[in-house]
Amino acid sequence: MAVLPVIFILLLVSLSNGEYLQYPETDDEVQEIFRFWKIEHDKIYPNEQEESKSYRTFKDNIQYINELNTLYRGKTGFGINQFADLSPKEFQKKILMPKRQAPAFDSKRYVNIKASAPLPESYDWRDKNMVTSVKDQGSVGTCWAFSTVGNIEGQWALQGKSLSNFSVEQIVDCDGTEDVKLKKADCGVFGGWPFLAYEYVKRQGGLESWDDYAYCSGTGKCFTCPAQGYNKTLCGPPVEYCQKNESCEAKLDKSKFVPGLRVDDWQAVDQNETTIAHGLILLGPLSVALDASLLQFYKFGVYSPISCNPKLLDHAVLMVGFGVEKTLFGSKPYWMIKNSWGEKWGEKGYFKIKRGSGTCGINTQVTTAILAK
Ligand SMILES: *[C@@H]1O[C@H](CO)[C@@H](O)[C@H](O)[C@H]1NC(C)=O
Ligand SMILES: *[C@@H]1O[C@H](CO)[C@@H](O)[C@H](O)[C@H]1NC(C)=O
Ligand SMILES: *[C@@H]1O[C@H](CO)[C@@H](O)[C@H](O)[C@H]1NC(C)=O
Ligand SMILES: *[C@@H]1O[C@H](CO)[C@@H](O)[C@H](O)[C@H]1NC(C)=O
């Protein structure tokens, strides 16, 4: 039998109000899609029970995606990807962080941004080579470390240094920073906060490169131990099993810190999205966070879910630009966001989210590191 890529199985439904994607839903067809999907994503299940459980979730997800595509037609497209065997609940638990409120910082943390020129219609730091390649956090909640490192990489390149990949794993392994007053802590594979991670890098005095201290905790290649200072009250119980030889104590090598790279401090940008746009141009790619509940199957378009809670953040990402999407139905201002779910996810690893109305809290936790000159 000829091997048909999944895309040919997908139906494009055309309506007067736009085209949208629908997957077939009969068992035969879904089984066929599942078969190709397993090959594409190297999915191997330990036994038949696991496989049929995953298949049932996959089938439910296909129905769910079809519903989303109907509901959001003309706006946002959804489709199967590496997360198609996780129910939305499992996705929330494994990949996203526990939902939590954004802390408000002391007023002196906020940068005073004065707009000197009108905003351009669009802006993108990728055009200026200030953004490294899209990474993949794998199956754990380490987005916060990717968001932090993405910001630091941009700040470094903005100093005229050559753009390069810095270590995310170092932060995951070594950063157990907590803020007792704000009741927030960095919890390794169970989530954390970029503003606390800047504090860690500042205290530690440097960061290794991605190549010297490679990412492994989400890829099943290592089982890292909780960082020093890991707060069980705020983070929950630590991982039950860990490899001492894969911990920060065993791996951190200060002689390999990127020469000259030091975090002096960090600052925040207030919630006004006009201010954030000026801030982005002035400061570089910014660390942001959002409620990402519905982002699991995002494929393209401007993300603007009906139900999401701007006060309950569960995912940290990197804001790299903004623009306006023009469609038959009008124009939609958006933020361009770098995610850490691999290049195959979304729009080559990126997504667009509605700009100007505090969508999913994207404007509530905007921060950047300040590097030593
Ligand atoms: C970062 O790592 C990726 C993947 O290994 C590589 O393709 C890229 O060239 C590296 N550098 C930058 C600046 O993205
Ligand atoms: C952990 O966090 C709790 C709650 O904020 C705090 O009361 C406690 O002192 C922290 N524990 C340690 C060991 O820092
Ligand atoms: C840690 O030990 C395991 C098992 O002995 C080994 O497979 C792994 O490569 C070691 N990791 C490092 C960083 O040495
Ligand atoms: C955001 O800031 C802009 C420019 O400073 C101002 O014109 C606008 O009224 C502010 N929006 C809100 C919602 O405060």
mmCIF file of N, CA, C and O and ligand atoms in Angstrom, residues 132-133 163-165, ligand 1:
data_model
loop_
_atom_site.group_PDB
_atom_site.id
_atom_site.type_symbol
_atom_site.label_atom_id
_atom_site.label_comp_id
_atom_site.label_asym_id
_atom_site.label_seq_id
_atom_site.Cartn_x
_atom_site.Cartn_y
_atom_site.Cartn_z
ATOM 1 N N THR A 132 17.647 32.851 18.969
ATOM 2 C CA THR A 132 18.242 31.561 18.579
ATOM 3 C C THR A 132 17.153 30.600 18.084
ATOM 4 O O THR A 132 15.970 30.911 18.106
ATOM 5 N N SER A 133 17.583 29.436 17.671
ATOM 6 C CA SER A 133 16.671 28.421 17.140
ATOM 7 C C SER A 133 15.632 27.995 18.187
ATOM 8 O O SER A 133 15.859 28.104 19.387
ATOM 9 N N LEU A 163 25.364 35.886 18.589
ATOM 10 C CA LEU A 163 24.200 35.150 19.066
ATOM 11 C C LEU A 163 24.564 33.689 19.274
ATOM 12 O O LEU A 163 25.125 33.060 18.379
ATOM 13 N N SER A 164 24.272 33.152 20.458
ATOM 14 C CA SER A 164 24.511 31.715 20.617
ATOM 15 C C SER A 164 23.585 31.113 21.657
ATOM 16 O O SER A 164 22.960 31.829 22.449
ATOM 17 N N ASN A 165 23.500 29.782 21.657
ATOM 18 C CA ASN A 165 22.600 29.061 22.546
ATOM 19 C C ASN A 165 23.229 28.908 23.927
ATOM 20 O O ASN A 165 24.325 28.364 24.047
HETATM 21 C C1 LIG B 1 21.681 26.795 18.319
HETATM 22 O O1 LIG B 1 21.454 25.396 18.239
HETATM 23 C C2 LIG B 1 20.824 24.966 17.063
HETATM 24 C C3 LIG B 1 20.492 23.495 17.189
HETATM 25 O O2 LIG B 1 21.596 22.757 17.507
HETATM 26 C C4 LIG B 1 21.716 25.280 15.862
HETATM 27 O O3 LIG B 1 21.080 24.898 14.669
HETATM 28 C C5 LIG B 1 21.970 26.790 15.855
HETATM 29 O O4 LIG B 1 22.834 27.107 14.812
HETATM 30 C C6 LIG B 1 22.569 27.242 17.174
HETATM 31 N N1 LIG B 1 22.844 28.668 17.189
HETATM 32 C C7 LIG B 1 21.926 29.651 17.104
HETATM 33 C C8 LIG B 1 22.483 31.016 17.131
HETATM 34 O O5 LIG B 1 20.716 29.464 17.030
#
